[in-house]
PDB file of C-alpha atoms in Angstrom:
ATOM      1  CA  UNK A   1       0.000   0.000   0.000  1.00 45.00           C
ATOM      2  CA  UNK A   2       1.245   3.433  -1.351  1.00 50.00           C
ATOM      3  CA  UNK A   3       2.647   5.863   1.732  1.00 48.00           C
ATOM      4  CA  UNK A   4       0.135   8.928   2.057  1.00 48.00           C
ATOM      5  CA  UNK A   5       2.390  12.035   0.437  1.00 42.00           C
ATOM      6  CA  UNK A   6       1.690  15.225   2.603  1.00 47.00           C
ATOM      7  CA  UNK A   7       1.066  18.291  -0.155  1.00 50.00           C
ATOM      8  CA  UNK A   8       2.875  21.326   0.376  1.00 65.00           C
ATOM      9  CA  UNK A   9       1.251  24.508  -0.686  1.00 80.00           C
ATOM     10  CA  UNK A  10       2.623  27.951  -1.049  1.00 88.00           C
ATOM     11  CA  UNK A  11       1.211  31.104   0.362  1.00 89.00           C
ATOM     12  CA  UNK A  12       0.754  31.937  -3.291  1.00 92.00           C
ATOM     13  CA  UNK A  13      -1.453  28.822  -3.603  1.00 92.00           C
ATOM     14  CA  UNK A  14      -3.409  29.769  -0.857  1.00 93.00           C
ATOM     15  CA  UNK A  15      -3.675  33.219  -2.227  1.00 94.00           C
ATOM     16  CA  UNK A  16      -4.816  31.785  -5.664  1.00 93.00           C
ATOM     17  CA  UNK A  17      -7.579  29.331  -3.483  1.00 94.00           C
ATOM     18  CA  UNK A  18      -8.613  32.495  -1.672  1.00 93.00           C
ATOM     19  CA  UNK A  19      -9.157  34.858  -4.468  1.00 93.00           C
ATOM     20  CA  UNK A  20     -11.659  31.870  -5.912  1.00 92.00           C
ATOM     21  CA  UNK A  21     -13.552  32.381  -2.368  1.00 93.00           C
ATOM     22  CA  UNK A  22     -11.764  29.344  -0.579  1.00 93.00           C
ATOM     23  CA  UNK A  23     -12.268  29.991   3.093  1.00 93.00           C
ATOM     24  CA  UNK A  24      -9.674  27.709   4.333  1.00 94.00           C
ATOM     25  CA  UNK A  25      -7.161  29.357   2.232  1.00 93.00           C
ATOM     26  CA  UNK A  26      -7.244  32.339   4.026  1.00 94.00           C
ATOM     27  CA  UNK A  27      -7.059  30.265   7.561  1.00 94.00           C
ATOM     28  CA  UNK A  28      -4.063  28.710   6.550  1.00 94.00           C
ATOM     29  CA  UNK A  29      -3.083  32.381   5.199  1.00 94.00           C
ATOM     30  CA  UNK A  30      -3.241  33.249   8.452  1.00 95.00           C
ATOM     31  CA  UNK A  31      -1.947  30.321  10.620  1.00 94.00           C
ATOM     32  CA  UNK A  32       1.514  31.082   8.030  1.00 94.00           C
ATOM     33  CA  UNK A  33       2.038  34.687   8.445  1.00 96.00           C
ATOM     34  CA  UNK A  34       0.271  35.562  11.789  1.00 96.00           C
ATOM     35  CA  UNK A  35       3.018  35.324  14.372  1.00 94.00           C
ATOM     36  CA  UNK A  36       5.693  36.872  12.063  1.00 94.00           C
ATOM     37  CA  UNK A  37       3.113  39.649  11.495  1.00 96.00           C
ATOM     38  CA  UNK A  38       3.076  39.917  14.881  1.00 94.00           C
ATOM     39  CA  UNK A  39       6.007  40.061  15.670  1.00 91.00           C
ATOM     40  CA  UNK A  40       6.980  42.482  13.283  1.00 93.00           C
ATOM     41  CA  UNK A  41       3.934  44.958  14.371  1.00 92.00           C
ATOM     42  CA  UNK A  42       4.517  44.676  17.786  1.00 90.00           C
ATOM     43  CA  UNK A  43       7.672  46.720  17.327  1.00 89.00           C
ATOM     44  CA  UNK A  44       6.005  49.843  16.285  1.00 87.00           C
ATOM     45  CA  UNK A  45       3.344  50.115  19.429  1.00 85.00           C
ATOM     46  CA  UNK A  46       4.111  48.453  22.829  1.00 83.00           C
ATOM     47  CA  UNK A  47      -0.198  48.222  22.268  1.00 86.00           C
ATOM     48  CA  UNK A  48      -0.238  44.447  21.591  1.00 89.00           C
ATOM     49  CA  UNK A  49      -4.206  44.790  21.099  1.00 91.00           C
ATOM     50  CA  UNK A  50      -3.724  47.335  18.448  1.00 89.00           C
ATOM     51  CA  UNK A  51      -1.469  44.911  16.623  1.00 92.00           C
ATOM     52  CA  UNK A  52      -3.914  42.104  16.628  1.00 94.00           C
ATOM     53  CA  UNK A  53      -6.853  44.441  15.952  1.00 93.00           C
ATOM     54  CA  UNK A  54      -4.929  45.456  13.136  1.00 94.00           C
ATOM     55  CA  UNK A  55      -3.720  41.901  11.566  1.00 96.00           C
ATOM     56  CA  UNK A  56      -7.205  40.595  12.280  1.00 95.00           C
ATOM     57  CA  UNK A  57      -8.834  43.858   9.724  1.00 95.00           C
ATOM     58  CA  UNK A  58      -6.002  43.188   7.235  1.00 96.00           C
ATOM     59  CA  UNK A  59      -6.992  39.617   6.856  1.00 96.00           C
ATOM     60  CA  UNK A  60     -10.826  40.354   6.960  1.00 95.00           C
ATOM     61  CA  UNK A  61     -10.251  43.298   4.480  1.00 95.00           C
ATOM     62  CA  UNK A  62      -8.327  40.767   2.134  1.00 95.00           C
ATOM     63  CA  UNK A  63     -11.338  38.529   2.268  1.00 96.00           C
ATOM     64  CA  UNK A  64     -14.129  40.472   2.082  1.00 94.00           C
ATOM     65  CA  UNK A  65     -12.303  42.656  -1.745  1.00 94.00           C
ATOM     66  CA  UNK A  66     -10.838  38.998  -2.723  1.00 91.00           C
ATOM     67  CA  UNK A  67     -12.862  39.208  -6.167  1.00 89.00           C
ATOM     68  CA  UNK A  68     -10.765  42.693  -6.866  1.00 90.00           C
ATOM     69  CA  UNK A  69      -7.662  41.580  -5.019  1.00 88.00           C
ATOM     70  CA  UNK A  70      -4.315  41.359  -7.768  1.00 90.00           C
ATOM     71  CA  UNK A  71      -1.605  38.392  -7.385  1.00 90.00           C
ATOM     72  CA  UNK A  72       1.459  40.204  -5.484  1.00 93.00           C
ATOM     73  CA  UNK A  73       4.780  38.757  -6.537  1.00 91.00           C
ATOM     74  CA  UNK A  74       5.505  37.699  -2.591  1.00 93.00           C
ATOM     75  CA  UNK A  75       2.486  37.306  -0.497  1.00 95.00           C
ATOM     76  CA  UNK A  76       4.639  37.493   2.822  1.00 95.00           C
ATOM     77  CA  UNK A  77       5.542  41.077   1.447  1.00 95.00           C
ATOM     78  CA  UNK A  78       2.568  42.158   0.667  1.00 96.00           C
ATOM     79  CA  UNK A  79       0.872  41.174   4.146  1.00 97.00           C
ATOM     80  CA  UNK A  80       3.932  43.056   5.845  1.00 97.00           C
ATOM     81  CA  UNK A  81       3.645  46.253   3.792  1.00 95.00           C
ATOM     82  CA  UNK A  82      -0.203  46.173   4.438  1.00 95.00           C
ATOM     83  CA  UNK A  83       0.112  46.090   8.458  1.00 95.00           C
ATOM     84  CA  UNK A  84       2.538  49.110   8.279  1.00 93.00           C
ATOM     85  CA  UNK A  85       0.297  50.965   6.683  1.00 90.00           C
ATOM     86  CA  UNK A  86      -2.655  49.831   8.750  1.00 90.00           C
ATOM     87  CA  UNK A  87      -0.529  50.422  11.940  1.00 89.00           C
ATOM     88  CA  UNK A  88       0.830  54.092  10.429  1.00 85.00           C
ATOM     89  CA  UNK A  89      -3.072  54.868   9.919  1.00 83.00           C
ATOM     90  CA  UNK A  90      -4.370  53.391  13.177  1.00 77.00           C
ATOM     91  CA  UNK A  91      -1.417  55.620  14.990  1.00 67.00           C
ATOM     92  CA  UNK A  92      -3.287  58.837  13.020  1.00 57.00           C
ATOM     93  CA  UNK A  93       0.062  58.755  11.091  1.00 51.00           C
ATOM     94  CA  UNK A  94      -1.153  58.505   7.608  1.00 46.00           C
ATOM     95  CA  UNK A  95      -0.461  62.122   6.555  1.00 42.00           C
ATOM     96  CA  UNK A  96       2.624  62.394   8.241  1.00 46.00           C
ATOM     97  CA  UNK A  97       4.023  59.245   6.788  1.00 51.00           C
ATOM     98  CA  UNK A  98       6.417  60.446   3.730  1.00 45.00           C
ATOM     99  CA  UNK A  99       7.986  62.790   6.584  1.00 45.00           C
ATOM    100  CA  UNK A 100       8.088  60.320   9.176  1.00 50.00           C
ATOM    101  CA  UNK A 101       9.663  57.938   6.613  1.00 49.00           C
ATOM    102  CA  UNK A 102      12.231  60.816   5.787  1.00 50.00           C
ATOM    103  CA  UNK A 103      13.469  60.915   9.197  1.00 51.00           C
ATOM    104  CA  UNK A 104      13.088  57.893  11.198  1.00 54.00           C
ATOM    105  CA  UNK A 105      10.827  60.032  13.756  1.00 62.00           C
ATOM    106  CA  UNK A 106       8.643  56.574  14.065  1.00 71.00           C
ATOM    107  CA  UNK A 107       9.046  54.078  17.216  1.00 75.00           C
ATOM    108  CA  UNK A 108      10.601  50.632  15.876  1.00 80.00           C
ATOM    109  CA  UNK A 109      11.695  48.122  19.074  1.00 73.00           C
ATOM    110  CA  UNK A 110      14.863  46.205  18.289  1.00 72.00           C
ATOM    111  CA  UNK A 111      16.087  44.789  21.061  1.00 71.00           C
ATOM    112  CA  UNK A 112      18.913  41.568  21.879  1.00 64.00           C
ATOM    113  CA  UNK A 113      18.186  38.547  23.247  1.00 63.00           C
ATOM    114  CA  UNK A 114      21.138  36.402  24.154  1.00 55.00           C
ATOM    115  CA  UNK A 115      20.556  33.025  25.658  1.00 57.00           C
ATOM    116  CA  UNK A 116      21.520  31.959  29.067  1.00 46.00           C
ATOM    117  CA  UNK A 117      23.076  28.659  28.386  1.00 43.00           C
ATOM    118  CA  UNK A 118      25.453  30.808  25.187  1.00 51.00           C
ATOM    119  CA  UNK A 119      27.530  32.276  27.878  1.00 51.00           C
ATOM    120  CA  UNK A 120      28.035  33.335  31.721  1.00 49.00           C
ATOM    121  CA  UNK A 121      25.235  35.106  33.166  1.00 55.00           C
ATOM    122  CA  UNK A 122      27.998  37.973  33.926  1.00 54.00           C
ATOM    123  CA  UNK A 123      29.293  38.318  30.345  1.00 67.00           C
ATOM    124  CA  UNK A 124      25.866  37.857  28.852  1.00 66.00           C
ATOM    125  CA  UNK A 125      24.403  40.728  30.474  1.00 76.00           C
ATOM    126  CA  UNK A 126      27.809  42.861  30.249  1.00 80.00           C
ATOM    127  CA  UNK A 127      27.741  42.021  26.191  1.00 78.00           C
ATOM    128  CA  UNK A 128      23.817  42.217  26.331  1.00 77.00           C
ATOM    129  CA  UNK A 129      24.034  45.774  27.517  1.00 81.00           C
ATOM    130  CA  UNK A 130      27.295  47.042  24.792  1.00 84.00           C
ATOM    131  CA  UNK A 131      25.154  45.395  21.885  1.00 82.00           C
ATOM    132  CA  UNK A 132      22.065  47.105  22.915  1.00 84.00           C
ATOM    133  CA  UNK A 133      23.258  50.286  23.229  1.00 85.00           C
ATOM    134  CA  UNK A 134      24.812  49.931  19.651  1.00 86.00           C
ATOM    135  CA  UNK A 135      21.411  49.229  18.561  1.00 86.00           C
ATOM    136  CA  UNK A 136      20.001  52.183  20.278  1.00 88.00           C
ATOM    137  CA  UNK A 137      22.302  54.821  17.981  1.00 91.00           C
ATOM    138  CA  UNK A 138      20.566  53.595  14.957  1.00 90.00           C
ATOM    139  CA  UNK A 139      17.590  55.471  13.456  1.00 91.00           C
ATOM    140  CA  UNK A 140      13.804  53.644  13.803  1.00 90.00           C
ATOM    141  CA  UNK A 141      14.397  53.208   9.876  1.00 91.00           C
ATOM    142  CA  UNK A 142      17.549  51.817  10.343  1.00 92.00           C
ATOM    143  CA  UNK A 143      16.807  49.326  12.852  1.00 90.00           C
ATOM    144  CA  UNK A 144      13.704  48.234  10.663  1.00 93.00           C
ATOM    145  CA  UNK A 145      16.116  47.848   7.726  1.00 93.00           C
ATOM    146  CA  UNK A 146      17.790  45.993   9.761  1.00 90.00           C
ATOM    147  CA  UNK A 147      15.232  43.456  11.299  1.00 90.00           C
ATOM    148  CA  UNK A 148      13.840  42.778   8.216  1.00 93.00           C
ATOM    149  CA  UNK A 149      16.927  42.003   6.608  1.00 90.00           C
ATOM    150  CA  UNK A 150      18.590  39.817   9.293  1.00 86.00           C
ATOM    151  CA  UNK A 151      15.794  38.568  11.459  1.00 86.00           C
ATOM    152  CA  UNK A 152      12.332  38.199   8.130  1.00 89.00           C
ATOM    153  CA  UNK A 153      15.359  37.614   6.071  1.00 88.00           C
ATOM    154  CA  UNK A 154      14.489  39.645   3.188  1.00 93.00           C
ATOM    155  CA  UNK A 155      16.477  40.583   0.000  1.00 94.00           C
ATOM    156  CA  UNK A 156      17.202  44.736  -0.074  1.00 95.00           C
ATOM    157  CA  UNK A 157      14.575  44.898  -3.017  1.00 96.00           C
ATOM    158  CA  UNK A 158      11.885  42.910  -0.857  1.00 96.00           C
ATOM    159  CA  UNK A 159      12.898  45.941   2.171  1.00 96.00           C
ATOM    160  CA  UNK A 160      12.386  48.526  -0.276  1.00 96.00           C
ATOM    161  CA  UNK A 161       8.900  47.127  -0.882  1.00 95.00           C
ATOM    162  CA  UNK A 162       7.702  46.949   2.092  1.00 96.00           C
ATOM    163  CA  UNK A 163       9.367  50.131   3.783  1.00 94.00           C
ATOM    164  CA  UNK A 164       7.758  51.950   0.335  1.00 92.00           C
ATOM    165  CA  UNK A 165      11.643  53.144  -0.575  1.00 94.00           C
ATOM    166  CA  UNK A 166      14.087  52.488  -3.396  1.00 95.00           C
ATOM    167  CA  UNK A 167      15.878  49.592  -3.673  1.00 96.00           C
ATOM    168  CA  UNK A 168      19.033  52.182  -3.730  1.00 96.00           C
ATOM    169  CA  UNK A 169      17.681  53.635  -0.688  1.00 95.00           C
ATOM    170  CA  UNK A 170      17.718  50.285   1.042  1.00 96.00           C
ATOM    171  CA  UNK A 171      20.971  49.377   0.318  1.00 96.00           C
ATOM    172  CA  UNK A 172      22.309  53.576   1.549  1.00 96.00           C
ATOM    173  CA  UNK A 173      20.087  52.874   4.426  1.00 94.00           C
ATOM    174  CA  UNK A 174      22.218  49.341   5.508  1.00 94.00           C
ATOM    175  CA  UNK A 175      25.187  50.891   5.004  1.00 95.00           C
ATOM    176  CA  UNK A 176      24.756  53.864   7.360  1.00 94.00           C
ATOM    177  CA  UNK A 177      23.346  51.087   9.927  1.00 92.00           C
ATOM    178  CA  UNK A 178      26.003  48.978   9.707  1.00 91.00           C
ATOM    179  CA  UNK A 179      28.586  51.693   9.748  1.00 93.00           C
ATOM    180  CA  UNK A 180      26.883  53.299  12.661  1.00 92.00           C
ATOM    181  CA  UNK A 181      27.527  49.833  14.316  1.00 89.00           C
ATOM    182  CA  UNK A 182      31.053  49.700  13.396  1.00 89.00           C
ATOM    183  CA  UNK A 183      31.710  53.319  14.947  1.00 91.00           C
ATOM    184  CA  UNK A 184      29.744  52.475  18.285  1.00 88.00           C
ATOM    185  CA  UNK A 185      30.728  48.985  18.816  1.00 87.00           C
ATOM    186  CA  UNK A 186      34.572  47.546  18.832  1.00 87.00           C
ATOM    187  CA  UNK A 187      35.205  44.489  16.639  1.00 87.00           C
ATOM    188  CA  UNK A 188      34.777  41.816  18.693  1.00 86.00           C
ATOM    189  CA  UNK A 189      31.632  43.186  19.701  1.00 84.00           C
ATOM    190  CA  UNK A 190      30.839  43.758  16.013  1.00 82.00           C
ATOM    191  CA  UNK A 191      30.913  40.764  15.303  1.00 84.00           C
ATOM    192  CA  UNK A 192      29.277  39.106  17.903  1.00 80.00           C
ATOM    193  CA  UNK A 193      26.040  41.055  16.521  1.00 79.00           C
ATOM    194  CA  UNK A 194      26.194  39.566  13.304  1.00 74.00           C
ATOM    195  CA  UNK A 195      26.587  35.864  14.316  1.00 76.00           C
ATOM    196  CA  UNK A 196      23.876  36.756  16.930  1.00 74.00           C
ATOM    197  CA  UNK A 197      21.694  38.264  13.786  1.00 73.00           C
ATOM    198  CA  UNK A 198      22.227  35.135  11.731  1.00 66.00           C
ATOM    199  CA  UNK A 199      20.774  33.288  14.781  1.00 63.00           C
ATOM    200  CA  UNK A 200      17.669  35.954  14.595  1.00 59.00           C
ATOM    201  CA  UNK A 201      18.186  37.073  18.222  1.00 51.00           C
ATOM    202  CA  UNK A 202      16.015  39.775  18.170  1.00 54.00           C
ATOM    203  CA  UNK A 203      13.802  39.999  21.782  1.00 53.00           C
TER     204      UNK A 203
END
């Protein structure tokens, strides 16, 4: 007797299902995309209501226009642009946006988490506190460059889509980061960020 094979499908194949008024689709939408989303929302208000209120509306508003909704080329892109904007409006930020997007004058939580059993309580703190204070010299736009980059793992162009800036822009906006990192932190330190970035550390 032939082994059951478990079927993969894609958020773009759920996308596809829910556009042709497939319930389900849009719960397993959801179950894919709703802790990242919160995750990722969570670090623009400390109002964890707000966030869900606000991934819970995006998901009903996807539903309810699926007959005029278009096929984006990365769902998981798409959903994250949509939240910012539905967090920016929710904040009363809509008409400030393009000058809040300027300047960085927008909260955006990025903070380290290093794990206990990675190194001696005292030196884990001690390092805890020198990486986080690196962090804290980087713009709001900056440190959501950066979080989407090393912790969503997203390709500059996918940043630029979702922050609503150039690709270019992306890639000037890294650089400062990073070189704001190198000035404030020495290289051990430095380094130490990075691995911990690869490892998506991010409290």
């Amino acid at each position: 007797m032939d082994a059951k094979v478990r079927v993969s499908y894609s958020p773009d194949d759920y996308w596809k299902a829910l556009k042709g008024g497939d319930g389900k689709a849009l719960e397993q939408l959801y179950r894919q995309h709703a802790d990242a989303l919160y995750n990722y929302g969570s670090r623009f208000t400390s109002d964890k209501e707000q966030v869900l209120e606000c991934i819970q509306s995006l998901f009903v508003t996807i539903w309810t226009r699926r007959s005029n909704l278009g096929s984006p080329a990365n769902v998981r892109n798409y959903l994250f642009k949509a939240l910012r904007v539905a967090l920016f409006k929710n904040n009363k930020l809509q008409l400030l946006r393009d000058r809040l997007d300027q300047d960085g004058k927008y909260n955006f939580l990025a903070t380290i988490s290093i794990e206990e059993e990675m190194i001696l309580e005292e030196d884990r703190v001690a390092l805890q506190q020198r990486l986080q204070l690196g962090l804290d010299q980087l713009s709001s736009r900056q440190r959501e460059a950066v979080f989407l980059r090393f912790y969503e793992g997203m390709e500059y162009a996918e940043i630029a889509q979702v922050m609503d800036i150039t690709t270019k822009g992306t890639y000037k906006l890294m650089a400062r980061a990073i070189e704001v990192l190198r000035t404030k932190l020495d290289k051990a330190d430095f380094s130490t960020l990075f691995v911990l970035f690869s490892f998506k550390l991010f409290g």
